[in-house]
PDB file of C-alpha atoms in Angstrom:
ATOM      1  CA  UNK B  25       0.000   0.000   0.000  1.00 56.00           C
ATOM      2  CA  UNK B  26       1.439   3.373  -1.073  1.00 58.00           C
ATOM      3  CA  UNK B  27       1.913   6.248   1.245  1.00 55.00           C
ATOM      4  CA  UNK B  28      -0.596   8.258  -0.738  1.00 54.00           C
ATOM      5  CA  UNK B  29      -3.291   5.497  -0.458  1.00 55.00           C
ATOM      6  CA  UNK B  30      -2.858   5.236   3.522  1.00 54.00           C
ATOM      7  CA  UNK B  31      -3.316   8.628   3.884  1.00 52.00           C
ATOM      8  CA  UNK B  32      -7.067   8.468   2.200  1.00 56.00           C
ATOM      9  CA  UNK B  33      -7.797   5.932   4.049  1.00 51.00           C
ATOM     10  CA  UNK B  34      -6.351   7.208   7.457  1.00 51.00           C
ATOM     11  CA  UNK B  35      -6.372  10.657   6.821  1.00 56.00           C
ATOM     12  CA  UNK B  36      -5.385  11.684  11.058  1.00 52.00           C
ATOM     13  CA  UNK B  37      -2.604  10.272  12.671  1.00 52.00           C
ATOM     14  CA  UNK B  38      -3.470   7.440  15.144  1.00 50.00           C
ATOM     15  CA  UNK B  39      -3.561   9.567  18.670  1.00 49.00           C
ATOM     16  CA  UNK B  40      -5.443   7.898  21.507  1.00 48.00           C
ATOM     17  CA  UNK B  41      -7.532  11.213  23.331  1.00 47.00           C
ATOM     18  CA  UNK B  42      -8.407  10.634  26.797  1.00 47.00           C
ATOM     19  CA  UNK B  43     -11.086  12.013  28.385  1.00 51.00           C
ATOM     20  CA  UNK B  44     -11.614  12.648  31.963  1.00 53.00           C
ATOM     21  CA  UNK B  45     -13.860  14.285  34.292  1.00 57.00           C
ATOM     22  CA  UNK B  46     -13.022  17.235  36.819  1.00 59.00           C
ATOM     23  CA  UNK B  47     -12.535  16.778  39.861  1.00 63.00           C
ATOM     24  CA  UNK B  48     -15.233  19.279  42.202  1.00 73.00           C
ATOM     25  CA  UNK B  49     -14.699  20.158  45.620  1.00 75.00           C
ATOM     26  CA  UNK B  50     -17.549  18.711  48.009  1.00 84.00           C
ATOM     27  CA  UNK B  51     -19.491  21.133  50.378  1.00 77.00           C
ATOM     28  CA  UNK B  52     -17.393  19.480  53.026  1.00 77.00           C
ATOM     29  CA  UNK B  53     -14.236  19.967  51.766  1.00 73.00           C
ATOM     30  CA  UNK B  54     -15.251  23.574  51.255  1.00 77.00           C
ATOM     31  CA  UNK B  55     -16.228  24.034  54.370  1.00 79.00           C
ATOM     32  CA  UNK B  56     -13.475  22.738  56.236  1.00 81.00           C
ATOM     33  CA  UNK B  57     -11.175  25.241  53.908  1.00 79.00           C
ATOM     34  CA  UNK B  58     -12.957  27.866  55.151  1.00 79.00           C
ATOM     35  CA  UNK B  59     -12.368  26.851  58.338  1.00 80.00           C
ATOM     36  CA  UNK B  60      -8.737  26.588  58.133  1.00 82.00           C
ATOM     37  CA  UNK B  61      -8.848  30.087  56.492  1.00 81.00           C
ATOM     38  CA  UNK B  62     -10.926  31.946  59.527  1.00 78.00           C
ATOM     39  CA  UNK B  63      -8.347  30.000  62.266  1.00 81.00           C
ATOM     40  CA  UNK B  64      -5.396  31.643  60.564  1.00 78.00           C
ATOM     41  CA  UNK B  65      -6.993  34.680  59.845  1.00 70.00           C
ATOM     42  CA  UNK B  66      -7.942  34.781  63.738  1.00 73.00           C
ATOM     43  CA  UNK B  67      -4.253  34.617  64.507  1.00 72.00           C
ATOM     44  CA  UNK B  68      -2.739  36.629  62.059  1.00 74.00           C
ATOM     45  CA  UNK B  69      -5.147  39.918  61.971  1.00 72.00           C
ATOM     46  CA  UNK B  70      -4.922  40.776  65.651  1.00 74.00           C
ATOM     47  CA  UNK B  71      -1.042  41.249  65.124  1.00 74.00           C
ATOM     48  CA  UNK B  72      -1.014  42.964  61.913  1.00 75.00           C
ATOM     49  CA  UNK B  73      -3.120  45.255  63.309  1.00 80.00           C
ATOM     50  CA  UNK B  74      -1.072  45.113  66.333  1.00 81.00           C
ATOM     51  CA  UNK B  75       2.145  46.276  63.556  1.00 87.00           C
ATOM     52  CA  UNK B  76      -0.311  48.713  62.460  1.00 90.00           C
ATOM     53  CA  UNK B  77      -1.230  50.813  65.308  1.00 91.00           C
ATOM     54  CA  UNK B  78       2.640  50.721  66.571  1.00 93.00           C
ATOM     55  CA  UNK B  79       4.309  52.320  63.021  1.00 94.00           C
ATOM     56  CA  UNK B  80       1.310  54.702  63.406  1.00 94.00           C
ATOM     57  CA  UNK B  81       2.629  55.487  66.439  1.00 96.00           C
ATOM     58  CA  UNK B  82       6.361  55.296  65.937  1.00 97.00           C
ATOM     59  CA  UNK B  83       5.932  57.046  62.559  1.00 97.00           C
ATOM     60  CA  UNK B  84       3.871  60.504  64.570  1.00 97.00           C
ATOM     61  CA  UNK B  85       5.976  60.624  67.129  1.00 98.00           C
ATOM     62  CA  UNK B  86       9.579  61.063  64.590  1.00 98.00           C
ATOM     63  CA  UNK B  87       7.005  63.436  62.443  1.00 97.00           C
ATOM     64  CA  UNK B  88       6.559  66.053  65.640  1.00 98.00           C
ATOM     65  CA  UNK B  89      10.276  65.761  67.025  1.00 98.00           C
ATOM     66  CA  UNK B  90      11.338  66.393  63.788  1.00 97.00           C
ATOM     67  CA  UNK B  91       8.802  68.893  62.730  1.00 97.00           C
ATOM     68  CA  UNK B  92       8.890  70.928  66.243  1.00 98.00           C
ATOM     69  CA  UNK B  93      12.890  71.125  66.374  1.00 97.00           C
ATOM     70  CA  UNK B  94      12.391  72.410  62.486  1.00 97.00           C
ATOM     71  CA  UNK B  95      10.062  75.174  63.768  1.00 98.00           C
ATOM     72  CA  UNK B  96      12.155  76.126  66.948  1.00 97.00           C
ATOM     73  CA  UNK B  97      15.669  76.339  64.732  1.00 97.00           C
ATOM     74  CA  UNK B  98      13.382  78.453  62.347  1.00 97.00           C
ATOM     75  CA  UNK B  99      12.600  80.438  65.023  1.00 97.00           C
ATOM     76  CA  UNK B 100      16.038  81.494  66.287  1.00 97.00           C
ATOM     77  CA  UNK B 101      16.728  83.079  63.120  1.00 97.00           C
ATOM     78  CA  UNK B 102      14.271  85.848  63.747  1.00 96.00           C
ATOM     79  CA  UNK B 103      13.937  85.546  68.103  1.00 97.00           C
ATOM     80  CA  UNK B 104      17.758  84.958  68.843  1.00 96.00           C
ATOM     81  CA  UNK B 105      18.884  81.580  70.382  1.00 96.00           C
ATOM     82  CA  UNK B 106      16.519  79.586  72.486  1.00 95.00           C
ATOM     83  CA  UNK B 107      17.796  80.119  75.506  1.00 92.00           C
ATOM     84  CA  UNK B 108      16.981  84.366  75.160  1.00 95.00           C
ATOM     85  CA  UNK B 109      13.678  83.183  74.888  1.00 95.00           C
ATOM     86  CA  UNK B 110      10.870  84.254  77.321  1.00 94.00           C
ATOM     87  CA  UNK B 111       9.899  81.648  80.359  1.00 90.00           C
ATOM     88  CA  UNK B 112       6.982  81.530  82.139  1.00 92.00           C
ATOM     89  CA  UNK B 113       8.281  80.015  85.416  1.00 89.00           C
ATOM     90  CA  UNK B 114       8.364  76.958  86.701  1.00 86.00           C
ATOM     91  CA  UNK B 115       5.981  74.075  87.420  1.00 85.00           C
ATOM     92  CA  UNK B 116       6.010  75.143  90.634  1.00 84.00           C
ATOM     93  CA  UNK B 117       5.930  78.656  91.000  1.00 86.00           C
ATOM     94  CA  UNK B 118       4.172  80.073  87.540  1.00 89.00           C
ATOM     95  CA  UNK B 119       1.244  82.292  87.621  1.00 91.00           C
ATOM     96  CA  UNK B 120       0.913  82.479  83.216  1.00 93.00           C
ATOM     97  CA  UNK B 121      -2.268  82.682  82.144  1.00 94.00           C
ATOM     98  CA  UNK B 122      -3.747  81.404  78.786  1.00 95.00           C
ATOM     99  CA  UNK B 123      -2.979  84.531  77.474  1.00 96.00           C
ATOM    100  CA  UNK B 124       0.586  84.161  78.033  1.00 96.00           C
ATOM    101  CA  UNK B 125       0.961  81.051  76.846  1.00 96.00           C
ATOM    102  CA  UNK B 126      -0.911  81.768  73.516  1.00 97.00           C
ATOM    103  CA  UNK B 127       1.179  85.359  73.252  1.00 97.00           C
ATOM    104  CA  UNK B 128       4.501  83.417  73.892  1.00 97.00           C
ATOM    105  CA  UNK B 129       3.346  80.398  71.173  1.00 97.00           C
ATOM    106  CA  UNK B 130       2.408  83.424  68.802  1.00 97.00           C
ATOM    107  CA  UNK B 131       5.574  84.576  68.866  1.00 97.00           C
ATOM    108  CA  UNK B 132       8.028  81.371  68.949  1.00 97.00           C
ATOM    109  CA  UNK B 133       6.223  78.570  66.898  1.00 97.00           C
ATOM    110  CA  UNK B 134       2.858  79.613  65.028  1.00 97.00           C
ATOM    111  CA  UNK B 135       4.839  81.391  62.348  1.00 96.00           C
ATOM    112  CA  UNK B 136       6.779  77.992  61.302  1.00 97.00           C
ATOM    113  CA  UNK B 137       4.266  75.212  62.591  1.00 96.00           C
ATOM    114  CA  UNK B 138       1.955  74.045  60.512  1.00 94.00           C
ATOM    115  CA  UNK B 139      -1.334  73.326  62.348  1.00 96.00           C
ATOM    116  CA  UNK B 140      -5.192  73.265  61.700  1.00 95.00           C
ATOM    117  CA  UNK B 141      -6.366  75.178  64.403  1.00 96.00           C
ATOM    118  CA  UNK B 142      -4.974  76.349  67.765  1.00 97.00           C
ATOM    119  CA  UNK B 143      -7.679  76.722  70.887  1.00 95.00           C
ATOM    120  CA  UNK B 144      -7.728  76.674  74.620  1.00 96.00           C
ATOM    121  CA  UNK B 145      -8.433  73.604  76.309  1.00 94.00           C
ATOM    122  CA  UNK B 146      -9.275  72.949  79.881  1.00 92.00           C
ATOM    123  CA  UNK B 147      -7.466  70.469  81.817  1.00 88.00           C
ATOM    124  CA  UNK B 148      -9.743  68.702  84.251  1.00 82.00           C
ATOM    125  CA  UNK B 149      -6.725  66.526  85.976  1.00 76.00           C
ATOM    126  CA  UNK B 150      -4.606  70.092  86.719  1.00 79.00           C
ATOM    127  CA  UNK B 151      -7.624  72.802  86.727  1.00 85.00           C
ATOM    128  CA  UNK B 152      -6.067  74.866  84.405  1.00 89.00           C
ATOM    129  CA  UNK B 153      -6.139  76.209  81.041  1.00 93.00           C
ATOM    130  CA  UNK B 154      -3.798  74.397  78.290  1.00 95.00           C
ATOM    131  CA  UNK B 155      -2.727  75.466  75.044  1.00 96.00           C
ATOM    132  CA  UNK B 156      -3.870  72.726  71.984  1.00 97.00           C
ATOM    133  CA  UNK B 157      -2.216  72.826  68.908  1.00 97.00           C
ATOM    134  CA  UNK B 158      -4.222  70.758  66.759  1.00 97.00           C
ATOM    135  CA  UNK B 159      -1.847  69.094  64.016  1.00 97.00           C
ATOM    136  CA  UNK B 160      -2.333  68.540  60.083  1.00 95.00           C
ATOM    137  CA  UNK B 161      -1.715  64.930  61.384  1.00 94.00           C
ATOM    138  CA  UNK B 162      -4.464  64.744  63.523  1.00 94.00           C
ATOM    139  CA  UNK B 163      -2.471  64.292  66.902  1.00 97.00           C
ATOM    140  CA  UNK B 164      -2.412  67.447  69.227  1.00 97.00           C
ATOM    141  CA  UNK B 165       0.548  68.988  71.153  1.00 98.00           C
ATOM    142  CA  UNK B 166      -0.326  70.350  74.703  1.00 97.00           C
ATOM    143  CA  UNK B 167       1.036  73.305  76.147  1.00 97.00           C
ATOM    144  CA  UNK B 168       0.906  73.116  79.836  1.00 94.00           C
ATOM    145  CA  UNK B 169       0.701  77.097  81.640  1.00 93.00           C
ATOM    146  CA  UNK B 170       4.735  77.518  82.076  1.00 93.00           C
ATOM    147  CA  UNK B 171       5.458  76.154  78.564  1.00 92.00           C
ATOM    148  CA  UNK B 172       8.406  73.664  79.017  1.00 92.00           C
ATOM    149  CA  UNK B 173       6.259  70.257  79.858  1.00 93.00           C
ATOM    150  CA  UNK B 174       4.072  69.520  76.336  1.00 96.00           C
ATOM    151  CA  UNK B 175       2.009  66.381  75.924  1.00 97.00           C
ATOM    152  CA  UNK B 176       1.805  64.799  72.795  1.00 98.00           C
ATOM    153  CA  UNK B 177      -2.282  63.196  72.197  1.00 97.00           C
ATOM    154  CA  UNK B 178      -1.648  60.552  69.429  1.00 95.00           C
ATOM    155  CA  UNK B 179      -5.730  61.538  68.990  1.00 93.00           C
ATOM    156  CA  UNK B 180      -7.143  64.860  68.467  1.00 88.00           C
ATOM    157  CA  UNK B 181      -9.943  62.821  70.267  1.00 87.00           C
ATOM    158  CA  UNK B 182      -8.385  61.941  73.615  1.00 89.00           C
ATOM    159  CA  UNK B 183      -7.986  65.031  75.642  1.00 88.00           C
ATOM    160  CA  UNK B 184      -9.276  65.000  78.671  1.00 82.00           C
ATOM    161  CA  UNK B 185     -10.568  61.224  77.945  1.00 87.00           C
ATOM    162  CA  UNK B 186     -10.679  59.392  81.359  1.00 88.00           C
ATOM    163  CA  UNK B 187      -7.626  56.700  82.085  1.00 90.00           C
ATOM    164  CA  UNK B 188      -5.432  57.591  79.662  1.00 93.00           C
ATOM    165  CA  UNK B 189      -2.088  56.452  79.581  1.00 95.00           C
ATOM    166  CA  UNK B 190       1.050  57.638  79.358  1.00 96.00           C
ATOM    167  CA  UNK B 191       2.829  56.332  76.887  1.00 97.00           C
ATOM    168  CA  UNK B 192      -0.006  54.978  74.644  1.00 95.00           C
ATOM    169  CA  UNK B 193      -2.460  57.855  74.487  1.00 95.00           C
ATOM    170  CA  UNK B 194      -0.317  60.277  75.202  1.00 97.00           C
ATOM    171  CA  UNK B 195       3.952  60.828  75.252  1.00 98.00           C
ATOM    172  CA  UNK B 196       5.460  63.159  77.330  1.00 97.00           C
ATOM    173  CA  UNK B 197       8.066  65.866  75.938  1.00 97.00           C
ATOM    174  CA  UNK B 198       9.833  69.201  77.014  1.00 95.00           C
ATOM    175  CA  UNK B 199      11.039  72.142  75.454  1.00 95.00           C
ATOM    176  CA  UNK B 200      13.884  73.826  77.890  1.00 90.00           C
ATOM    177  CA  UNK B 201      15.962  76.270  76.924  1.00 89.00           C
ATOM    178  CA  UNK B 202      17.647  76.430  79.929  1.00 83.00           C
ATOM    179  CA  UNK B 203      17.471  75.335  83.673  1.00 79.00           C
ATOM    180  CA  UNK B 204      15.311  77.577  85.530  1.00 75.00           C
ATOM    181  CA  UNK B 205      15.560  78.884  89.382  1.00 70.00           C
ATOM    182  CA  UNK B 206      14.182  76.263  91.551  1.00 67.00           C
ATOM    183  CA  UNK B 207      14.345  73.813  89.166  1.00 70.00           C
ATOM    184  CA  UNK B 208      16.124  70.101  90.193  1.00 69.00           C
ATOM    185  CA  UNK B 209      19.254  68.269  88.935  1.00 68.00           C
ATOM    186  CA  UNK B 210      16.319  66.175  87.019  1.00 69.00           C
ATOM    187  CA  UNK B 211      16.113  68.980  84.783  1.00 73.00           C
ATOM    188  CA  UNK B 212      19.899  68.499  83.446  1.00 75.00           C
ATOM    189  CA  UNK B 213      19.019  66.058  80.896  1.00 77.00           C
ATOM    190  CA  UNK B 214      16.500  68.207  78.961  1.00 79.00           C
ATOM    191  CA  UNK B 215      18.129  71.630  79.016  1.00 78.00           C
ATOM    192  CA  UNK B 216      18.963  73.082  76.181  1.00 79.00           C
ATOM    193  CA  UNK B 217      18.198  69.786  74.077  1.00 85.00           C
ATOM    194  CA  UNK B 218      15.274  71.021  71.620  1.00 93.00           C
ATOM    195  CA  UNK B 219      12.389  69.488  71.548  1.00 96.00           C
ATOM    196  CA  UNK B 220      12.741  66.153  73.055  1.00 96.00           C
ATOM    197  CA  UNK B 221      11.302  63.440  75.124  1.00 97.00           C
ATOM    198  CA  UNK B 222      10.751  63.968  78.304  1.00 95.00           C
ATOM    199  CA  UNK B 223      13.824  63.247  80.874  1.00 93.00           C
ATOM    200  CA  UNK B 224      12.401  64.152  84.928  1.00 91.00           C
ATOM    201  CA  UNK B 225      13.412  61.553  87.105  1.00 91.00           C
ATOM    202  CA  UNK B 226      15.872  59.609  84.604  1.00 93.00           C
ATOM    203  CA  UNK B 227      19.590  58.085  85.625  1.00 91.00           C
ATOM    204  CA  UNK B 228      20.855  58.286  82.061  1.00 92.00           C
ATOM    205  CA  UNK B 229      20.820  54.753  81.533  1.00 95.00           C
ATOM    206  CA  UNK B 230      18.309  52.610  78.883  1.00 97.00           C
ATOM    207  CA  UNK B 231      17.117  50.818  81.927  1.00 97.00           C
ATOM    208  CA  UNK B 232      16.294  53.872  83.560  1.00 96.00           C
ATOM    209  CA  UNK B 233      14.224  54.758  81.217  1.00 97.00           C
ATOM    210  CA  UNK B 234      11.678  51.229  82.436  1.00 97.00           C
ATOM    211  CA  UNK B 235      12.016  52.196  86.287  1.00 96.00           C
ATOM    212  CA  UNK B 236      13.501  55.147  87.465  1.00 94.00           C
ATOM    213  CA  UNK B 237      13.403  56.333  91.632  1.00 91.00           C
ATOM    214  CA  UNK B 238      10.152  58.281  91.662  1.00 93.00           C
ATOM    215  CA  UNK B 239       8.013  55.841  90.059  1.00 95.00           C
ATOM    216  CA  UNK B 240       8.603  57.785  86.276  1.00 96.00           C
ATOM    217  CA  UNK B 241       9.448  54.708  84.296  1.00 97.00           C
ATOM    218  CA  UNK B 242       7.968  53.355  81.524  1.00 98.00           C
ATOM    219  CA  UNK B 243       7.291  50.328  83.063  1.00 97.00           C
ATOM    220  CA  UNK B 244       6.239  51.603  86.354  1.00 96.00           C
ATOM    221  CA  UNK B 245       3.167  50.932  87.863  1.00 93.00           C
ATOM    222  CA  UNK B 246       2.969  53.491  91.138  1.00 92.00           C
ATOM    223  CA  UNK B 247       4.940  56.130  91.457  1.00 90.00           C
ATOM    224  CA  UNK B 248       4.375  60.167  90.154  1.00 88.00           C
ATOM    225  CA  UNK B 249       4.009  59.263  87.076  1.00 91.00           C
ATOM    226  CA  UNK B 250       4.466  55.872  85.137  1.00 96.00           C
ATOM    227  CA  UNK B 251       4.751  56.066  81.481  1.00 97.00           C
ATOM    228  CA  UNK B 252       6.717  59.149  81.258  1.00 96.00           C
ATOM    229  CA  UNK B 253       9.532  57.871  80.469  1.00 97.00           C
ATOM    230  CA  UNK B 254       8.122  55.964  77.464  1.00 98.00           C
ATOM    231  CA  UNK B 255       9.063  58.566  74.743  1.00 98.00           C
ATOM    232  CA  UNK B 256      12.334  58.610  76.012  1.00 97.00           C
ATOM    233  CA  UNK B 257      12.802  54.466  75.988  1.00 98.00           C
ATOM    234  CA  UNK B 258      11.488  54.590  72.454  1.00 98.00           C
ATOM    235  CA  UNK B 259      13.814  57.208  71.296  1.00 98.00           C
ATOM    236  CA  UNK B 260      16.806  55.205  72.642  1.00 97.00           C
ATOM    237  CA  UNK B 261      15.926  52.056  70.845  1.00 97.00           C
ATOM    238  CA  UNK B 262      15.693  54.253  67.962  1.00 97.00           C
ATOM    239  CA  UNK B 263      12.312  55.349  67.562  1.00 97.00           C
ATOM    240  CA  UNK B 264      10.987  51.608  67.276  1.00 97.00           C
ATOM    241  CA  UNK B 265       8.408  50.439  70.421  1.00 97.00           C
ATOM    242  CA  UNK B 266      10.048  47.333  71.929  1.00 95.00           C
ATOM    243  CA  UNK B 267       8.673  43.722  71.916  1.00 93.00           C
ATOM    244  CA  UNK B 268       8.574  44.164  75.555  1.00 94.00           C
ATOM    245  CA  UNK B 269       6.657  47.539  75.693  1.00 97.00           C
ATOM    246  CA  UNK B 270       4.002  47.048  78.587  1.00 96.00           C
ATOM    247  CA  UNK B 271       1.240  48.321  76.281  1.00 94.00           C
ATOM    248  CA  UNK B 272      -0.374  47.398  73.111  1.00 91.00           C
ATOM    249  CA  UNK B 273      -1.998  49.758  70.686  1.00 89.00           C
TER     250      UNK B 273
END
């Protein structure tokens, strides 16, 4: 038989096709795998929200240092160096009144701070008036009556929230020139340092920072007041929130 004639008479090649059917995933099977998927999803979401909330937080709080310490070195070009700057006493002994505070912010920061809105705020745990400087961010900087203390509200929202804590809702900074009269050796740490976390009550040390003699620590529970120390443990490990921080976000 010629090659011609077998190709009439088998004109396609002699391929074997297999069939078969697809396989379909029961309602069981499908419901198990949804299972599986809602038992990881349980585990995973609570700490990648968890990640979330803590670069929120680590990410404001380089924004403000940076932004603040921007606006006071502004400053000094027209007002002289920081330290020529006004005071309005001490903790201890001032007598400012709102007024003074907003005519001393007028003339230091507004001009080189970007904010939405600026306003007085009443503090119901001192029973005084506060400056708020309401950020583009949405956090708020607090300026208590004799300037140097400022409290830094992650939230517009919080102020004057009940049990709030330091170091969560709110980080503690100063702005001090220079050591005032009557002021303590606690003071040495932030004079003449910009803006920058705040230092009362701190040996120096990293561990400090957790515990410190009057109950400032981060990771103090009694004491005059735990969790102010927090800003300054998170700027030593380099802005990051350690794995050990007593509070989650």
């Amino acid at each position: 038989m010629s090659k011609a004639h077998r190709k009439r008479l088998f004109p396609y090649s002699p391929i074997i096709l297999f069939t078969s059917k697809k396989a379909a995933f029961t309602l069981a099977e499908v419901l198990i795998t949804l299972g599986i998927i809602g038992i990881v999803a349980a585990m995973t979401i609570p700490t990648l929200v968890q990640s979330y909330k803590k670069k929120v937080v680590e990410t404001k709080l380089v924004k403000v240092v940076s932004m603040m310490n921007q606006a006071i070195k502004f400053s000094t070009i027209e007002n002289g160096e920081t330290s020529t700057w006004k005071t309005l006493g001490t903790s201890t002994n001032s007598t400012a009144t709102y007024d003074d505070i907003l005519a001393w912010y007028n003339t230091y920061l507004d001009p080189y701070l970007k904010s939405q809105k600026v306003e007085k705020v009443f503090m119901e745990l001192n029973g005084k008036d506060y400056l708020a400087v309401y950020l583009m961010d949405g956090s708020v900087l607090v300026f208590a009556p004799y300037i140097y203390d400022i409290t830094y509200y992650i939230n517009t929202n919080d102020i004057n929230k009940p049990n709030l804590i330091s170091g969560k809702d709110y980080f503690m900074f100063r702005f001090l020139p220079k050591i005032l009269e009557s002021q303590t050796i606690h003071a040495k740490n932030s004079a003449n340092a910009g803006f920058a976390p705040y230092t009362y009550d701190w040996d120096g040390t990293y561990e400090g920072t957790k515990n410190s003699l009057q109950g400032y620590g981060c990771y103090d529970t009694e004491g005059s007041g735990p969790g102010a120390l927090c800003t300054k443990l998170i700027e030593l490990n380099g802005w990051k929130i350690p794995d050990d921080y007593p509070y989650k976000f």
